[in-house]
Tab-separated table of C-alpha atoms in Angstrom:
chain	number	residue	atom	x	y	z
D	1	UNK	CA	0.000	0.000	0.000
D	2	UNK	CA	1.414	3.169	-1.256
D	3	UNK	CA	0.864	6.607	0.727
D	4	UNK	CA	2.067	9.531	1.106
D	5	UNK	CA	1.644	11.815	4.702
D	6	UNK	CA	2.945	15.542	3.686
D	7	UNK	CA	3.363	17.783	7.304
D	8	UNK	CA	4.124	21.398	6.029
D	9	UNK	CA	5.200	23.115	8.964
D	10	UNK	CA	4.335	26.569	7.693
D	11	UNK	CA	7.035	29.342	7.677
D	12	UNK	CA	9.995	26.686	9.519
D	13	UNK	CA	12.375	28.121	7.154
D	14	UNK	CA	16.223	26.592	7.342
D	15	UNK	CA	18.402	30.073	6.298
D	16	UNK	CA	19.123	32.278	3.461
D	17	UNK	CA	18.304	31.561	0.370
D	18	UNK	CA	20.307	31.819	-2.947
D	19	UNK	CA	18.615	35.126	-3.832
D	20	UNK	CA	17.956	36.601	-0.301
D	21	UNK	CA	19.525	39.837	-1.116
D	22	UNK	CA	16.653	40.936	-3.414
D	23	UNK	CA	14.094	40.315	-0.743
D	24	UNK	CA	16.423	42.167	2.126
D	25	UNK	CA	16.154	39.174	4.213
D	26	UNK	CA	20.188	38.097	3.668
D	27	UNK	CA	21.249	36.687	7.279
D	28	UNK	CA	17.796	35.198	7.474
D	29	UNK	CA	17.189	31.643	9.219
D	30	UNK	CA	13.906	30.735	11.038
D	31	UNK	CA	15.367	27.099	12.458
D	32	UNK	CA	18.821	28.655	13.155
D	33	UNK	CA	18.097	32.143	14.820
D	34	UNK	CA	15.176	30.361	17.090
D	35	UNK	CA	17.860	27.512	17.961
D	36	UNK	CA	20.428	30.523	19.195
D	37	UNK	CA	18.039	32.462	21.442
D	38	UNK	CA	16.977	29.168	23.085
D	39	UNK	CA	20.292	28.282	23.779
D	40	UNK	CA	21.238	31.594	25.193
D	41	UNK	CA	18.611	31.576	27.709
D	42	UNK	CA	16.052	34.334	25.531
D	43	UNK	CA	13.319	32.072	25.349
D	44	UNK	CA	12.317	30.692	28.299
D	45	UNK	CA	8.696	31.574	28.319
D	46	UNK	CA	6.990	28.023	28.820
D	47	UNK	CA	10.295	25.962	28.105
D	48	UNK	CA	13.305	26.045	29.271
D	49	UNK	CA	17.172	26.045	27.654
D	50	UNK	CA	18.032	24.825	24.182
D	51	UNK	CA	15.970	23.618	21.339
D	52	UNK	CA	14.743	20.093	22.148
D	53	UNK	CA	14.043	18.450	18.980
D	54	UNK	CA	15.161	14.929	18.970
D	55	UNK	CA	12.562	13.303	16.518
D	56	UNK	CA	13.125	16.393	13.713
D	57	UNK	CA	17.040	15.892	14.631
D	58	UNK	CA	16.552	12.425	13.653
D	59	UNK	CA	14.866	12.883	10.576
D	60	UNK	CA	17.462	14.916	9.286
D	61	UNK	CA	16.869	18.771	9.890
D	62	UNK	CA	19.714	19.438	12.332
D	63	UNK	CA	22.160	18.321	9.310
D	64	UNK	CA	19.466	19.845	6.670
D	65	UNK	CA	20.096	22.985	8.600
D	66	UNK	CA	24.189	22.811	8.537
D	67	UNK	CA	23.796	22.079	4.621
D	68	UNK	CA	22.150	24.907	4.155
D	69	UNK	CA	24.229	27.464	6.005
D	70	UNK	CA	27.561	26.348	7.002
D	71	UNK	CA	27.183	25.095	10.413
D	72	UNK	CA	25.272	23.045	12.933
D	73	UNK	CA	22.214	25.321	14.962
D	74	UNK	CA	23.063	25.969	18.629
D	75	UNK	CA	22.306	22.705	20.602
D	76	UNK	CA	22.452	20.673	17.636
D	77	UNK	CA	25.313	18.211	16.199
D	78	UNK	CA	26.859	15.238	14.580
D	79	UNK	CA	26.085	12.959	17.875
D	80	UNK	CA	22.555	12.105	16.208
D	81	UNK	CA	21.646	9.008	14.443
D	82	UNK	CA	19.604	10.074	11.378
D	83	UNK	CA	17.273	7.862	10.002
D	84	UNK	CA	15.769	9.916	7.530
D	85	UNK	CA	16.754	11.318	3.907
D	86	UNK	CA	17.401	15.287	4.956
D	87	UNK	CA	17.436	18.367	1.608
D	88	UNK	CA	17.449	21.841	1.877
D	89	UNK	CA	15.772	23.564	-1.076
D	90	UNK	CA	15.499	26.908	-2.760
D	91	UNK	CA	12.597	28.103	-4.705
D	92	UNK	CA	11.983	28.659	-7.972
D	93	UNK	CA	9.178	30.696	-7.599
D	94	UNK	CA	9.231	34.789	-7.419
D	95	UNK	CA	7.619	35.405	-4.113
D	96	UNK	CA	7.914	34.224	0.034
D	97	UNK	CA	4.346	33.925	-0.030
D	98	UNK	CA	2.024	30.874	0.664
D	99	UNK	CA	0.790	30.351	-2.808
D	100	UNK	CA	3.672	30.293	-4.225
D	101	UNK	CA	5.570	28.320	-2.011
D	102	UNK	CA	2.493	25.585	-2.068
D	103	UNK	CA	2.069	25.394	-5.263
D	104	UNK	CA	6.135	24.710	-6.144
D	105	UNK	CA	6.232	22.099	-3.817
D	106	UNK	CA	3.296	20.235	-5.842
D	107	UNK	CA	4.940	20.635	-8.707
D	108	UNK	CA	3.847	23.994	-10.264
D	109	UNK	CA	6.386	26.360	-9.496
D	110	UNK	CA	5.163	30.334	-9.596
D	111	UNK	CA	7.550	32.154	-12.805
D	112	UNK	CA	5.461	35.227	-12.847
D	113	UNK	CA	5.188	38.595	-10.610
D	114	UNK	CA	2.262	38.773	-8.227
D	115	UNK	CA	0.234	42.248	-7.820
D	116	UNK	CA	0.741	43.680	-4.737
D	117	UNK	CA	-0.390	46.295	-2.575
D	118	UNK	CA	2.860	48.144	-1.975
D	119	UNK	CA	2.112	51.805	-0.065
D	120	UNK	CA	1.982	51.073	3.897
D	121	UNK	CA	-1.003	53.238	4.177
D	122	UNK	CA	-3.791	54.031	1.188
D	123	UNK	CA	-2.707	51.204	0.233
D	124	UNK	CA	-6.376	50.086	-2.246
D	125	UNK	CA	-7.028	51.880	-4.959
D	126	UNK	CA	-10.609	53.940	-4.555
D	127	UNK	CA	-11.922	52.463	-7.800
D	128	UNK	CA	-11.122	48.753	-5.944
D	129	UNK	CA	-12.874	49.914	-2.562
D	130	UNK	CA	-15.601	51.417	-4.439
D	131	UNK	CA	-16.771	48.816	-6.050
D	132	UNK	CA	-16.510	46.276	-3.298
D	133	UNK	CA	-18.316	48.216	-1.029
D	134	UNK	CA	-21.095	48.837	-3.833
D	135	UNK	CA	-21.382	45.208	-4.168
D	136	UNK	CA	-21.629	44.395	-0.380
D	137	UNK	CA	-23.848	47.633	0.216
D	138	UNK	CA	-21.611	49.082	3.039
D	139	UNK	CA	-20.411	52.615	3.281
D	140	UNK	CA	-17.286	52.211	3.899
D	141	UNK	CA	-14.434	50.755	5.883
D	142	UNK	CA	-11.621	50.707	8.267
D	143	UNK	CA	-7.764	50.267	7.813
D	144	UNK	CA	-6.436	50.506	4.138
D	145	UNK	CA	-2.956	49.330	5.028
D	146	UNK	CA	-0.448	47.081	5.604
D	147	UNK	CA	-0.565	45.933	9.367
D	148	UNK	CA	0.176	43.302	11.700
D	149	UNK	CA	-2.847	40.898	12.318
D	150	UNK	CA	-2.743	41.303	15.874
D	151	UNK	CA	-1.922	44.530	15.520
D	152	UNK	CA	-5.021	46.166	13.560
D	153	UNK	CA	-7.566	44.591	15.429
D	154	UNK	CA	-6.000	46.496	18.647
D	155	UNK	CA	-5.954	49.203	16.629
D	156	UNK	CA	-9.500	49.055	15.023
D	157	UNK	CA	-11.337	46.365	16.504
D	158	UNK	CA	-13.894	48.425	19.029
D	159	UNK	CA	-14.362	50.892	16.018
D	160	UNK	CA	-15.300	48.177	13.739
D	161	UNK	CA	-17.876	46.579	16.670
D	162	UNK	CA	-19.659	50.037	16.566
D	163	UNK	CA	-19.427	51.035	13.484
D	164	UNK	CA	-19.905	47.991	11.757
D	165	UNK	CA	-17.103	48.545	9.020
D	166	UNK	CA	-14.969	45.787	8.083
D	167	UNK	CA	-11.143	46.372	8.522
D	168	UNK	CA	-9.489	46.063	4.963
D	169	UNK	CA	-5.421	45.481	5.226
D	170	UNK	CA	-2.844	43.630	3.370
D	171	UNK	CA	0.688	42.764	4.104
D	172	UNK	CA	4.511	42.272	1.785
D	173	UNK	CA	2.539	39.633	0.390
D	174	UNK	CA	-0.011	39.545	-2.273
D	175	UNK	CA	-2.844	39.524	-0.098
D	176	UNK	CA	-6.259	41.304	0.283
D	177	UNK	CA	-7.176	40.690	4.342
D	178	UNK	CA	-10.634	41.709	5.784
D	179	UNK	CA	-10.886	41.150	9.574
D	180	UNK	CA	-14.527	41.261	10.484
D	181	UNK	CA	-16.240	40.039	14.077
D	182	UNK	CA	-17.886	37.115	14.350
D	183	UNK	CA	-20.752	38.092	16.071
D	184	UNK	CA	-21.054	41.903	15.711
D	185	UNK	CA	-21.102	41.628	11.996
D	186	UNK	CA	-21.497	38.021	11.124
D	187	UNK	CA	-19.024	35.090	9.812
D	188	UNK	CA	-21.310	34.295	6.480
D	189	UNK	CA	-21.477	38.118	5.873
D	190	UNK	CA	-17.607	38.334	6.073
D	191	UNK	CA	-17.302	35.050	3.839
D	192	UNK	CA	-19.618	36.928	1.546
D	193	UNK	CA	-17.874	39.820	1.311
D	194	UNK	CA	-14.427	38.258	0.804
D	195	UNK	CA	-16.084	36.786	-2.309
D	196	UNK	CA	-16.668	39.773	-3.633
D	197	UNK	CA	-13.271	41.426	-2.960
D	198	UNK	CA	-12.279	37.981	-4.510
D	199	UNK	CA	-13.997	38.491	-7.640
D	200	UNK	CA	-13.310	42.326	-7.827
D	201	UNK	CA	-9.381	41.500	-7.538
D	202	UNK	CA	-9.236	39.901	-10.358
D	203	UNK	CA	-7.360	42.687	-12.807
D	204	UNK	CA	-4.801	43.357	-9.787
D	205	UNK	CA	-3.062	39.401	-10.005
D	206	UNK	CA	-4.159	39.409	-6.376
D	207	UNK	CA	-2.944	36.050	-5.040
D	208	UNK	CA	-5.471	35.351	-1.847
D	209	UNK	CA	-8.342	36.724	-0.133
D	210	UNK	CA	-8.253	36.559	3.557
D	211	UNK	CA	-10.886	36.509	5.808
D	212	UNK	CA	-9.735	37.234	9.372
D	213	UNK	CA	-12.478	36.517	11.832
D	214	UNK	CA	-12.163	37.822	15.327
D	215	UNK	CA	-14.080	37.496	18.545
D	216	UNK	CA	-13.868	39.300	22.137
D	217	UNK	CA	-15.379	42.334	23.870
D	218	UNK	CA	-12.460	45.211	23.413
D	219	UNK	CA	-8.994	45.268	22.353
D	220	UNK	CA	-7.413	43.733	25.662
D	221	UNK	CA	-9.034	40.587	24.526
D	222	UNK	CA	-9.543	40.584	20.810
D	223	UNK	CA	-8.728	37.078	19.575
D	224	UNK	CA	-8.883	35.377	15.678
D	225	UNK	CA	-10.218	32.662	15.541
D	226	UNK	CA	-9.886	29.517	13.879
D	227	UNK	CA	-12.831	30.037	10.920
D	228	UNK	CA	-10.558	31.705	8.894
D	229	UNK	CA	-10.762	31.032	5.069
D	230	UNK	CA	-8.215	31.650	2.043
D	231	UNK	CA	-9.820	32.618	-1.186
D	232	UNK	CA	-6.924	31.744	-3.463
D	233	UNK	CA	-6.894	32.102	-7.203
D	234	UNK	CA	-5.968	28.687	-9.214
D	235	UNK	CA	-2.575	27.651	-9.751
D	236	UNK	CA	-1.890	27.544	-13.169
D	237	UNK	CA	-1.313	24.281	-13.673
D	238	UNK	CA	-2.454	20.956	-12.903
D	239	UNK	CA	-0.385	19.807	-9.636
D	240	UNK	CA	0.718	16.470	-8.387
D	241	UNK	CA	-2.628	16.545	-6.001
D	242	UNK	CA	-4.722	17.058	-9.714
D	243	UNK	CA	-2.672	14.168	-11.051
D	244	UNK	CA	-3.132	11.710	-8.327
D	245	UNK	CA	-6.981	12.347	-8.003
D	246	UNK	CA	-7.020	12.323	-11.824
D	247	UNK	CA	-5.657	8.843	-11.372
D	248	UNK	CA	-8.104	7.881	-9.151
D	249	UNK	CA	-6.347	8.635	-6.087
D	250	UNK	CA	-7.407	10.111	-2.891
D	251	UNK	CA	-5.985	13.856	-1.508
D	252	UNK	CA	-6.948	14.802	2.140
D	253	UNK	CA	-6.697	18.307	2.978
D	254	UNK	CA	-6.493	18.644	6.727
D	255	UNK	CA	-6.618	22.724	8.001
D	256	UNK	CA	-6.062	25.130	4.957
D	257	UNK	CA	-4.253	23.262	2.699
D	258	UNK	CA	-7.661	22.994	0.244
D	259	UNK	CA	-8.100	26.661	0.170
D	260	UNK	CA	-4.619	27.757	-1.017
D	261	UNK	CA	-5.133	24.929	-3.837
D	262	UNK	CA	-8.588	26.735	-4.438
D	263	UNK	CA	-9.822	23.131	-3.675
D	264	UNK	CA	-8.003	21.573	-7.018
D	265	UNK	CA	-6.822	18.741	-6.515
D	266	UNK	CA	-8.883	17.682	-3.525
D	267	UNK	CA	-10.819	14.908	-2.556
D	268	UNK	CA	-11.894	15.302	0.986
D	269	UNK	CA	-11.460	18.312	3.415
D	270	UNK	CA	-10.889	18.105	7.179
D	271	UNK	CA	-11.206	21.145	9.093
D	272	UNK	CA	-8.936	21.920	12.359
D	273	UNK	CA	-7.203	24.648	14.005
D	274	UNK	CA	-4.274	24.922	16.256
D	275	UNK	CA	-1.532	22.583	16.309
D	276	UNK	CA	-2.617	20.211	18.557
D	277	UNK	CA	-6.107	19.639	16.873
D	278	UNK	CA	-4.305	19.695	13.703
D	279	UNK	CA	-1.972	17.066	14.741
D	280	UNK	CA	-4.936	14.958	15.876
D	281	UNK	CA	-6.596	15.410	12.415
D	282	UNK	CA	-3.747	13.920	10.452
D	283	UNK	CA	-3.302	11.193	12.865
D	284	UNK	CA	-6.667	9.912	12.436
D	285	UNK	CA	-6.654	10.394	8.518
D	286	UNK	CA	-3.420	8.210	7.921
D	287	UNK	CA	-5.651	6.165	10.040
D	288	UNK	CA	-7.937	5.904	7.684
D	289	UNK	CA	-6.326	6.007	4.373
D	290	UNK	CA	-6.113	3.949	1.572
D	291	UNK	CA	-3.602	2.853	-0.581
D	292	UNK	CA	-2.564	5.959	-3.388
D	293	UNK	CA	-4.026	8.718	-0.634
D	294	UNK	CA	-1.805	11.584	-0.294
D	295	UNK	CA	-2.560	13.026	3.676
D	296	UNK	CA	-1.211	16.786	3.487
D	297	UNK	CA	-1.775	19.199	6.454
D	298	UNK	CA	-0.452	23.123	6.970
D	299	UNK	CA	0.491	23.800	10.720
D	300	UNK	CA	0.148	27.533	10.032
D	301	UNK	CA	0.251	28.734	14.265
D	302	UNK	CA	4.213	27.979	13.378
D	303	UNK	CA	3.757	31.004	11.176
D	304	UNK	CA	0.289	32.814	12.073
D	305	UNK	CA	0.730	32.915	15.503
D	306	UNK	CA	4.278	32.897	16.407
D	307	UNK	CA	6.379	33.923	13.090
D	308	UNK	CA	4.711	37.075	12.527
D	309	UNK	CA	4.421	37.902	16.080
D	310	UNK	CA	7.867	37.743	16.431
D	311	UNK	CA	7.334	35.033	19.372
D	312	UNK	CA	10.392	33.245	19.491
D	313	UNK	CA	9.607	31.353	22.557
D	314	UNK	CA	6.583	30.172	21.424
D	315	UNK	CA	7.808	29.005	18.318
D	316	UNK	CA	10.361	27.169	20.003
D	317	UNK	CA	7.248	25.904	22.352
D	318	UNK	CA	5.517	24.928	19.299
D	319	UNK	CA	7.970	23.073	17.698
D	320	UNK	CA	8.615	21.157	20.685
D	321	UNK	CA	5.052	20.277	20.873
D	322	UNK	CA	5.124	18.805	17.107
D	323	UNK	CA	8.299	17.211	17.732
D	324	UNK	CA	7.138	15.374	20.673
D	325	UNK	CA	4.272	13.799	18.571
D	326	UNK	CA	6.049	12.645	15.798
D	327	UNK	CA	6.649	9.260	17.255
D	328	UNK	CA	3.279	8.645	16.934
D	329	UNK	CA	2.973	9.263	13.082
D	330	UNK	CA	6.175	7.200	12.831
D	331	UNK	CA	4.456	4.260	14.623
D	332	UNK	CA	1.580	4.241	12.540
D	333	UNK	CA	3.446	3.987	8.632
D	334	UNK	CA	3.760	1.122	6.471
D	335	UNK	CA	6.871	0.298	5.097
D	336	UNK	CA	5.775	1.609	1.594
D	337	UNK	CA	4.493	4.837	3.300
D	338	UNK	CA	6.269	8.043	2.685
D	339	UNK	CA	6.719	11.003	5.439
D	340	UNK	CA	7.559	14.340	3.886
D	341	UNK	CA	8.298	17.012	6.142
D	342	UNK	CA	9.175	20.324	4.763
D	343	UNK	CA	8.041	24.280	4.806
D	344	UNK	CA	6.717	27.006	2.149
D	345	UNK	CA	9.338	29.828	2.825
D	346	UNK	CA	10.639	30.979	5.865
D	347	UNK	CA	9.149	33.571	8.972
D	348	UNK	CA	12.358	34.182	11.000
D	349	UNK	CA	10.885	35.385	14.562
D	350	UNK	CA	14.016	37.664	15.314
D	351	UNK	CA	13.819	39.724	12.071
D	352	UNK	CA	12.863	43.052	11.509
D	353	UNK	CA	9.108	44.038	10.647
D	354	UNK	CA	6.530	41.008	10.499
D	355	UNK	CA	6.826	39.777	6.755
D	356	UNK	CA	7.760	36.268	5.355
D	357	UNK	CA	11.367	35.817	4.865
D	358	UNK	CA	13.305	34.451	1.572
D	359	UNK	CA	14.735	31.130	2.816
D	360	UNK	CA	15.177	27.812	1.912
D	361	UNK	CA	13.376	25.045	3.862
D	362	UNK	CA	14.012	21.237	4.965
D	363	UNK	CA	13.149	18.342	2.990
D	364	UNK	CA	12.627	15.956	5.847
D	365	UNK	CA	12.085	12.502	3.444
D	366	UNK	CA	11.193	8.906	5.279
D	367	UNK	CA	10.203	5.657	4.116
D	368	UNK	CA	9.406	4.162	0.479
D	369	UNK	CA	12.936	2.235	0.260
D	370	UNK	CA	15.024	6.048	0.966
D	371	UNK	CA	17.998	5.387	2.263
D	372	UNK	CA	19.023	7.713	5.164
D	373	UNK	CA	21.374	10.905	4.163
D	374	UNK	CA	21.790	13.827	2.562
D	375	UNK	CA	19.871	14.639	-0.506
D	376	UNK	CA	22.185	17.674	-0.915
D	377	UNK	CA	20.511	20.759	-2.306
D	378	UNK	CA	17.468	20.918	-4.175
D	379	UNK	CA	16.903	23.733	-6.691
D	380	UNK	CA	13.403	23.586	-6.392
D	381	UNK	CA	10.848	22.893	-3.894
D	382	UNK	CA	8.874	21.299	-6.976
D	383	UNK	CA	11.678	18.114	-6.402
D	384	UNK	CA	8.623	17.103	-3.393
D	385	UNK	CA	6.031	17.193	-5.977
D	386	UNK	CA	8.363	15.596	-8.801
D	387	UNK	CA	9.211	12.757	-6.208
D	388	UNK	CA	5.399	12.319	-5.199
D	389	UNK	CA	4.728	11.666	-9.231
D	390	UNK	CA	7.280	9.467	-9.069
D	391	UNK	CA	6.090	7.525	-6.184
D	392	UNK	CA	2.833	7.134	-7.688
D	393	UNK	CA	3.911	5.852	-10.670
D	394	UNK	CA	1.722	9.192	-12.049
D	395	UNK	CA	2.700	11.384	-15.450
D	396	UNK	CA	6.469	13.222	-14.345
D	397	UNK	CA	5.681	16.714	-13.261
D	398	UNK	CA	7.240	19.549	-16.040
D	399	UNK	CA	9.458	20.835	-12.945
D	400	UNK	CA	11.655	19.338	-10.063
D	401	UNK	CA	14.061	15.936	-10.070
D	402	UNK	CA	12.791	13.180	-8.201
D	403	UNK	CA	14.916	11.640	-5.250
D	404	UNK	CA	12.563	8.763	-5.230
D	405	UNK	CA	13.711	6.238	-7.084
């Protein structure tokens, strides 16, 4: 029996990549940077002392990590036995974003520019705002900028409760955001409305839609909550999930992974939020699937939650927690089975401003006759989706080299 289980820890980026310098994030590294302040005693909040990640260490990603920039991350070393096949990979694609990073890693790497958003304030054209407002019958809204999640709904969350506006923002990435509350103004109206920015986007190359729903009385206590939902456009062409459910395969999306597909590809969607429901969701679809199922889940708090809010303890916390569950996705694989572990770009907690950051991420490889090692560099995350193909026995992707055999 022949399946794949693909755990995208969202935003674990592994350092610098190749072209880092045109994104200003040279010097970045998620794993590495989060690794140092651990072991110098600067993330203590809920943990203690280094980085404890014996299971990932196993897999590969301490020596992944040392591949990809020179030298071991603090607490880390060559006293581990790996067991796993362990890459680092650039991308191919033109932007840090989700999307982009997504799509590559299935195969369909992103070789055009996104439209973005680029002024930090006014940053939506009237014409835009105009007509989604038209369309949704509201007078007008709040925000108009790029902003921190968190941030904004400090900022604007009690004037959105009584005014009823929805907060429009965006971000370095090529994103429309709308953070409406759930109760004050309504979780179908906000899907509703996202729609219609959606559809309104369409001239700007506008990669997702976001809607950021939010509960809580005032800003001490404004929280998002887990009913978010991407609006992504499609990628633009047929991925290794399209190929395998082509084929007659089966593709379960557990968390977000079927939005930022734009639910191509997909054959049945489990919804979750937070790592530790999310962890729970993939352990009971392996479960339950078949022979030629892919299983692919998106831990997005690593990024959501604790990237952009510059949390480097709980990042560290978080990864900790995942680590300390792997065992039990271990114990449950065939031999024939396949564990990928890898990331979509990189969020490095101790950089400056709250943006993605240009890096290249682990391919954590195990099972399917892989012998343990180094896979060396890969020059495109679209090698995972090239070696899924591969596994599959499915049509070879147009990008990527396989390290399946």
């Amino acid at each position: 029996m022949k399946r794949t289980v693909i755990m995208m820890l969202d935003s674990f980026g592994v350092g610098a990549a190749k072209d880092a310098a045109d994104f200003g994030d040279i010097g970045a590294d998620t794993f590495g940077h989060i690794a140092k302040a651990c072991a110098e005693g600067k993330a203590n909040e809920g943990r203690e002392g280094p980085l404890k990640l014996p299971n990932l260490a196993k897999l590969g990603l301490a020596h992944a990590g040392k591949e990809s920039t020179g030298s071991f991350a603090a607490g880390f070393g060559d006293d581990i036995e790996v067991i796993g096949a362990y890459g680092h990979a650039d991308e191919l694609s033109s932007g840090k974003d989700t999307p982009s990073g997504h799509w590559e890693m299935a195969g369909v790497p992103v070789l055009y520019e996104w439209g973005y958003f680029s002024d930090h304030t006014n940053s939506f054209p009237q014409e835009l705002t105009d007509k989604i407002l038209a369309r949704a019958g509201l007078s007008g809204y709040l925000g108009n900028c790029h902003a921190s999640g968190t941030a904004i709904l400090e900022q604007l969350g009690e004037e959105h409760m009584q005014s009823g506006l929805p907060i429009f923002y965006t971000s370095a990435d090529s994103v429309f955001q709308i953070a409406c509350h759930e109760e004050t103004f309504g979780l179908e109206k906000l899907y509703e409305l996202c729609i219609i920015a959606r559809e309104e986007l369409e001239p700007y190359n506008i990669g997702r839609v976001i809607a950021r729903p939010f509960v809580g009385t005032g800003a001490s206590d404004f929280a998002r909550t887990g009913n978010r939902r991407d609006y992504a456009v499609e990628p633009p062409a047929k991925t290794v999930l399209d190929k395998l459910k082509e084929a007659g395969g089966e593709v379960v999306s557990v968390g977000k992974i079927a939005d930022i597909y734009a639910h191509c590809g997909i054959t049945k969607k489990v919804k979750a939020s937070g790592l530790e429901a999310l962890f729970d969701a993939t352990l009971e679809q392996v479960k339950l699937a078949g022979d030629r199922t892919i299983v692919f889940t998106n831990f997005v708090d690593f990024d959501s939650h604790y990237g952009h809010r510059r949390d480097i303890a709980g990042y560290a916390r978080a990864l900790e927690y995942f680590d300390s569950r792997l065992p039990e996705i271990l114990a449950i694989l065939g031999e024939d089975d396949l564990l990928l572990l890898t990331a979509d770009h990189g969020c490095d907690p101790t950089w400056q401003g709250t943006d993605h950051t240009r890096e290249r991420v682990p391919v954590l490889a195990y099972g399917a006759g892989l012998t343990a090692g180094s896979l060396g560099l890969r020059n495109s995350f679209a090698d995972i989706g090239q070696s899924i193909a591969k596994y599959f026995e499915l049509e070879p992707m147009a990008y990527g080299e396989s390290f399946v055999a």
